[in-house]
Short mmCIF file of C-alpha atoms in Angstrom, two decimals:
data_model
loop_
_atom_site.label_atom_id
_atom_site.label_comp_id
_atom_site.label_asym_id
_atom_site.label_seq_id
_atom_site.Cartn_x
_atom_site.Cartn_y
_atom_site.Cartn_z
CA UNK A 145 124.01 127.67 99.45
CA UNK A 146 121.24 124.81 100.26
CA UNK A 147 120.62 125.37 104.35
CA UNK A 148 121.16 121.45 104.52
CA UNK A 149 124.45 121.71 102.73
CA UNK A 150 125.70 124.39 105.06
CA UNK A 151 124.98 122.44 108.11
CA UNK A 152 125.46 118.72 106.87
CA UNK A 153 128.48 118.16 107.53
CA UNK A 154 128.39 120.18 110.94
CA UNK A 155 124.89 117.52 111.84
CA UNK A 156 126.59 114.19 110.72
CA UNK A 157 129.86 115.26 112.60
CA UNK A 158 128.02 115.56 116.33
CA UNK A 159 125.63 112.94 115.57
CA UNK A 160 128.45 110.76 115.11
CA UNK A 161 130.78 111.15 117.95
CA UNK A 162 128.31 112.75 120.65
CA UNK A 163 124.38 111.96 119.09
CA UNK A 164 121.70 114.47 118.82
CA UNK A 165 118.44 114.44 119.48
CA UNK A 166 115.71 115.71 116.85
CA UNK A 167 115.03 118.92 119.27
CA UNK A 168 118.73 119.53 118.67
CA UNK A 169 119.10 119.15 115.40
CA UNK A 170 116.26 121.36 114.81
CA UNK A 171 117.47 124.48 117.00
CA UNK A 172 120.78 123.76 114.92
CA UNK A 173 119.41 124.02 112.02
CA UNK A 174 117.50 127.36 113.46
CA UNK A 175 121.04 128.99 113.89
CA UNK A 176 121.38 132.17 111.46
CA UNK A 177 124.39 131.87 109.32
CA UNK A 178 126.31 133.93 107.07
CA UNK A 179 128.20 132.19 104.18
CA UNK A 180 131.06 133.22 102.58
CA UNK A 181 133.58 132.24 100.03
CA UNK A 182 137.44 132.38 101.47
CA UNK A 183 140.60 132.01 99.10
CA UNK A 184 143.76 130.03 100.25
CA UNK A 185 146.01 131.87 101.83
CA UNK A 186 143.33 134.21 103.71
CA UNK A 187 143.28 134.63 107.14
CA UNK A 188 140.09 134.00 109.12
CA UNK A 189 141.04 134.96 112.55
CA UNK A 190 143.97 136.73 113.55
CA UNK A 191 146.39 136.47 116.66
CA UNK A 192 145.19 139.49 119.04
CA UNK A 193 141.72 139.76 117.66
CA UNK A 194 138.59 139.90 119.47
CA UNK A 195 136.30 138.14 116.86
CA UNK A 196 132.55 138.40 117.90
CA UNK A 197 131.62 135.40 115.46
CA UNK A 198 132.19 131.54 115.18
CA UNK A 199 133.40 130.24 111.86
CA UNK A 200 132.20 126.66 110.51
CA UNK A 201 133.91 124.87 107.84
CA UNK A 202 131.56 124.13 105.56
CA UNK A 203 133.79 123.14 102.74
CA UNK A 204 137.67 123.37 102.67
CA UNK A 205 140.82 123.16 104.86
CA UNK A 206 141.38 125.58 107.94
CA UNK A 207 144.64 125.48 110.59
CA UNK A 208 145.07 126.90 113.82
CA UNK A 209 149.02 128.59 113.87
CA UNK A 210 151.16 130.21 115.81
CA UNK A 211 153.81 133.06 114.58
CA UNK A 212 156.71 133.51 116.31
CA UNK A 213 159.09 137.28 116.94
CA UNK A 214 161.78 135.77 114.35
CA UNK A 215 158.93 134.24 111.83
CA UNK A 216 159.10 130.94 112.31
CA UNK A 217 155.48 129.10 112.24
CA UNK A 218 154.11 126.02 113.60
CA UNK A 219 150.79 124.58 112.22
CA UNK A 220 148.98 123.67 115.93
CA UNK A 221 145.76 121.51 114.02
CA UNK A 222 144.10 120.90 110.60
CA UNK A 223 140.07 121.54 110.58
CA UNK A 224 138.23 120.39 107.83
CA UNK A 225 134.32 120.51 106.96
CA UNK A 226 131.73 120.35 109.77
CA UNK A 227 134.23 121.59 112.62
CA UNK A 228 134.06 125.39 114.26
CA UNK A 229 138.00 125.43 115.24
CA UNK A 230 137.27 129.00 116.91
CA UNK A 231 134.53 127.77 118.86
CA UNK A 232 136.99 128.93 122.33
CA UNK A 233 136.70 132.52 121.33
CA UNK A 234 133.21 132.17 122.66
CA UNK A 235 134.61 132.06 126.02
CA UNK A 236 138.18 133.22 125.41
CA UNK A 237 137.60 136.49 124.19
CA UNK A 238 141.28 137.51 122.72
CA UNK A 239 142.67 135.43 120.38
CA UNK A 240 146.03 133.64 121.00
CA UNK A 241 146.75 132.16 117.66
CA UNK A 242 145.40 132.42 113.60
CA UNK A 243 142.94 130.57 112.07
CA UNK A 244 143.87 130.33 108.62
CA UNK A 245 142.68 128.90 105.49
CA UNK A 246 145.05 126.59 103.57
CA UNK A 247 142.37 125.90 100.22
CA UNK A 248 139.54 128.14 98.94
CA UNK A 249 136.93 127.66 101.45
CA UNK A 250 133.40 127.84 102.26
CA UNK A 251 132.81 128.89 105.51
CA UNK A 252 130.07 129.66 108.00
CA UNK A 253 129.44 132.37 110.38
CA UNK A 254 127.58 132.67 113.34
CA UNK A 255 127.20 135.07 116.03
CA UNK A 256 128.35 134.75 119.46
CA UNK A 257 125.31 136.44 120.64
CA UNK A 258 123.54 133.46 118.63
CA UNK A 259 125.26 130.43 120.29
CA UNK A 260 124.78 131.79 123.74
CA UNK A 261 121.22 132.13 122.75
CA UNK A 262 121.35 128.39 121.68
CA UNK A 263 123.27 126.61 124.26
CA UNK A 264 121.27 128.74 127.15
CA UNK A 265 117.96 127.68 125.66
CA UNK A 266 119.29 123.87 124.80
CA UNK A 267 120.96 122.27 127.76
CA UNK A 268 121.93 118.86 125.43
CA UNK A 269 123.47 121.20 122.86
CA UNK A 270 125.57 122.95 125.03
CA UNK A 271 126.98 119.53 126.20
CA UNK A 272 127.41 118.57 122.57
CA UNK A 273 129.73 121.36 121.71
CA UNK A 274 131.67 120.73 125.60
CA UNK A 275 132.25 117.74 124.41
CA UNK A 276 133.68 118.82 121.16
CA UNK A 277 136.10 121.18 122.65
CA UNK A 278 137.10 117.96 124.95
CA UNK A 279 137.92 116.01 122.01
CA UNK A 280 139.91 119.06 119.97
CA UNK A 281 141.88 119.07 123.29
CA UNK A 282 142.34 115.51 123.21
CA UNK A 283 143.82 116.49 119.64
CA UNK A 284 146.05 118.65 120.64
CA UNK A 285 147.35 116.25 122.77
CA UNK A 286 148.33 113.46 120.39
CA UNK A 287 150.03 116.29 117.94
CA UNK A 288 152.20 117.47 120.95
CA UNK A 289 153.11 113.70 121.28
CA UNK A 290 153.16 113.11 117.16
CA UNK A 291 155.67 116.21 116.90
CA UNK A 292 157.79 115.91 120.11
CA UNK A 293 158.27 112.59 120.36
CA UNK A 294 158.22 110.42 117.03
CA UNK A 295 160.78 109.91 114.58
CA UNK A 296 159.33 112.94 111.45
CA UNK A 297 158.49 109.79 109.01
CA UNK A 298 155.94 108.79 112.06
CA UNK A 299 155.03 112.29 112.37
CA UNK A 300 153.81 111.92 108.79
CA UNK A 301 152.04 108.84 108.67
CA UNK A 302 150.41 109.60 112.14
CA UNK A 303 149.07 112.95 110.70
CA UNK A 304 147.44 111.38 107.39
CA UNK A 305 145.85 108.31 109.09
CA UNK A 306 144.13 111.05 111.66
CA UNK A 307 142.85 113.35 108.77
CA UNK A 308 141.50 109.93 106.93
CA UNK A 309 139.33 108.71 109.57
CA UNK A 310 138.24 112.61 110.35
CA UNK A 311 137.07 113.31 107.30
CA UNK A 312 135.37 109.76 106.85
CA UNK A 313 133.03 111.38 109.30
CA UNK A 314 131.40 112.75 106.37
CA UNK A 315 131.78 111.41 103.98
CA UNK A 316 134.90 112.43 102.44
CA UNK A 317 137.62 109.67 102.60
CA UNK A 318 136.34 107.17 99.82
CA UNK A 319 138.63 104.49 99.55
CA UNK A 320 142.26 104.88 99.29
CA UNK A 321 142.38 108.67 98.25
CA UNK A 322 141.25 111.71 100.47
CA UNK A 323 141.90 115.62 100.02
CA UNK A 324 145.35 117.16 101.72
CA UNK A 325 145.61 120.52 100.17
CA UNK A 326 148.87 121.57 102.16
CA UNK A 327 151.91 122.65 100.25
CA UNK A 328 155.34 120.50 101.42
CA UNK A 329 156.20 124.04 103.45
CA UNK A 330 152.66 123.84 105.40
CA UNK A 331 153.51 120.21 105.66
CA UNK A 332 156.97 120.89 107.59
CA UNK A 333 155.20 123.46 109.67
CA UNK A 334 152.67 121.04 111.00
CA UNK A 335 155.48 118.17 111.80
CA UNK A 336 158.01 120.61 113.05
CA UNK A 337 160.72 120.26 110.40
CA UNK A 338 161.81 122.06 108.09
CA UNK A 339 160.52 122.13 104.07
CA UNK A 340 163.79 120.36 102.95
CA UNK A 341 163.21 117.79 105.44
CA UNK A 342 159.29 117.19 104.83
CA UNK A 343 160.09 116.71 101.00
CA UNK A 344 162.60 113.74 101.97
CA UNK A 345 159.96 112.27 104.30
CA UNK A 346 157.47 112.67 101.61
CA UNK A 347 159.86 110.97 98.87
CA UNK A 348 160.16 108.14 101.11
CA UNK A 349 156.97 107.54 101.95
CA UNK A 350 156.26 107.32 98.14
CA UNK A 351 159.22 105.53 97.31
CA UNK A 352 158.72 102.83 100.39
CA UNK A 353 155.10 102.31 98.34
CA UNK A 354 153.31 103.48 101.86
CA UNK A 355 151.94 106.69 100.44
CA UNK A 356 152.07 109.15 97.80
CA UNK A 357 151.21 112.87 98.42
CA UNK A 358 151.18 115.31 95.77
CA UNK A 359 148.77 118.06 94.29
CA UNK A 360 146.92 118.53 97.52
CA UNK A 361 145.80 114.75 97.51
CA UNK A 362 147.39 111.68 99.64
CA UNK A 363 147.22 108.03 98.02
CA UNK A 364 147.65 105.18 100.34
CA UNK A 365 149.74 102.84 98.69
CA UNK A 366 150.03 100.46 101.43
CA UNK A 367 148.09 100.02 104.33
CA UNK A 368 149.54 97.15 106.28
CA UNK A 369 152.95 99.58 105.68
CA UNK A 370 151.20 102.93 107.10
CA UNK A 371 149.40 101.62 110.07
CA UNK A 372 152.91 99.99 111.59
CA UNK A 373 154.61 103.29 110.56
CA UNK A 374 152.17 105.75 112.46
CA UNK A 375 151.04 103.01 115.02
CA UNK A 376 147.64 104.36 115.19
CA UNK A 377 145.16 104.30 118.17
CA UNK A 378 142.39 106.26 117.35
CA UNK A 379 141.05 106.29 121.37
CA UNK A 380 142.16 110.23 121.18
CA UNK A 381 138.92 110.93 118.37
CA UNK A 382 136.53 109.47 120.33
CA UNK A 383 134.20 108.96 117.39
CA UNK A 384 131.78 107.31 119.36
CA UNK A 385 128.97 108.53 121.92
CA UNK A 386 130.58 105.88 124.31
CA UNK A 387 134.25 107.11 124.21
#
């Protein structure tokens, strides 16, 4: 791939909700990377393993799970193009959940030996990526919140008005239609219900005219109708320098 397509979407990202400076973009753009194709299904990172690598999304759909003894899997976070959701195992040598992709994916990777060599050299991009863990903390927060405590047709909304405005970031939430390539299992895994239950939410979203998910895409139908249904406050993204 075109070295500017590998790291646009990575460069717009952190400009956006931290800023860069030239010198920064610059030693980013420095980084040596090894691209790869990934098919659906394929796991990047597995519970237990002691990856010596960072992966970027460059294009595609990633999520962080967890497995547990009898089987039973919840989705912890979505990642989409321009994030590194293993970024931790740079510090947290052992990993405690998988990092699996959910379409076919083009993905990124980059040395740990690399990124210590970048942040130790560049002070401003080590604070950069801080910050970015921060925020997918701040994440994690709002989906303990989003699964624990709202009723699953919340859940739902909640979850598709967070991917929109992430992946407006770069570009890729034109208008009323943006990519959701989960299946209605992956779907119940990430809201904490079961399949059954996420295809009744899902028929009633559609047939309430709020949204319509199907084939991997989401349709808003309704906007007024979604934003009182996940009762959004988008503080928790900090998409802003200032936030």
């Amino acid at each position: 791939m075109d070295r500017e397509m590998v790291l646009a979407a990575l460069l717009r990202r952190l400009n956006t909700v931290s800023g860069l400076e030239n010198a920064d973009i610059a030693a980013i753009r420095a980084l040596p990377i090894i691209v790869r194709q990934w098919e659906a299904g394929r796991s990047i990172v597995s519970d237990g393993g002691r990856p010596t690598e960072c992966c970027l999304v460059i294009e595609g759909f990633c999520v962080r799970a967890k497995t547990t003894v009898s089987g039973q899997r919840q989705i912890l976070s979505i990642h989409i193009a321009g994030e590194i959701p293993d970024l931790q195992s740079l510090h947290l040598h052992r990993m405690d959940h998988d990092l699996i992709a959910v379409a076919a994916s083009t993905l990124g990777f980059i040395s740990h030996a690399s990124l210590r060599a970048l942040t130790r050299a560049n002070p401003n991009i080590a604070e950069v990526l801080w910050r970015d863990t921060l925020i997918d903390s701040a994440i994690f927060r709002e989906w303990i919140v989003n699964v624990g405590q709202r009723p699953a047709a919340s859940r739902l909304a909640h979850t598709v008005v967070e991917l929109r405005r992430r992946l407006a970031i770069t570009g890729r939430a034109a208008g009323d239609t943006f990519e959701m390539p989960l299946t209605q299992e992956q779907i119940g895994e990430a809201l904490g219900v079961t399949p059954v239950h996420a295809n009744r939410i899902i028929r009633q979203l559609r047939d309430d005219r709020i949204v319509d998910i199907s084939r991997g895409r989401v349709v808003v139908l309704d906007e007024t109708k979604l934003a009182d249904l996940a009762q959004f406050d988008d503080r928790y993204l900090h998409q802003d320098p200032s936030l």
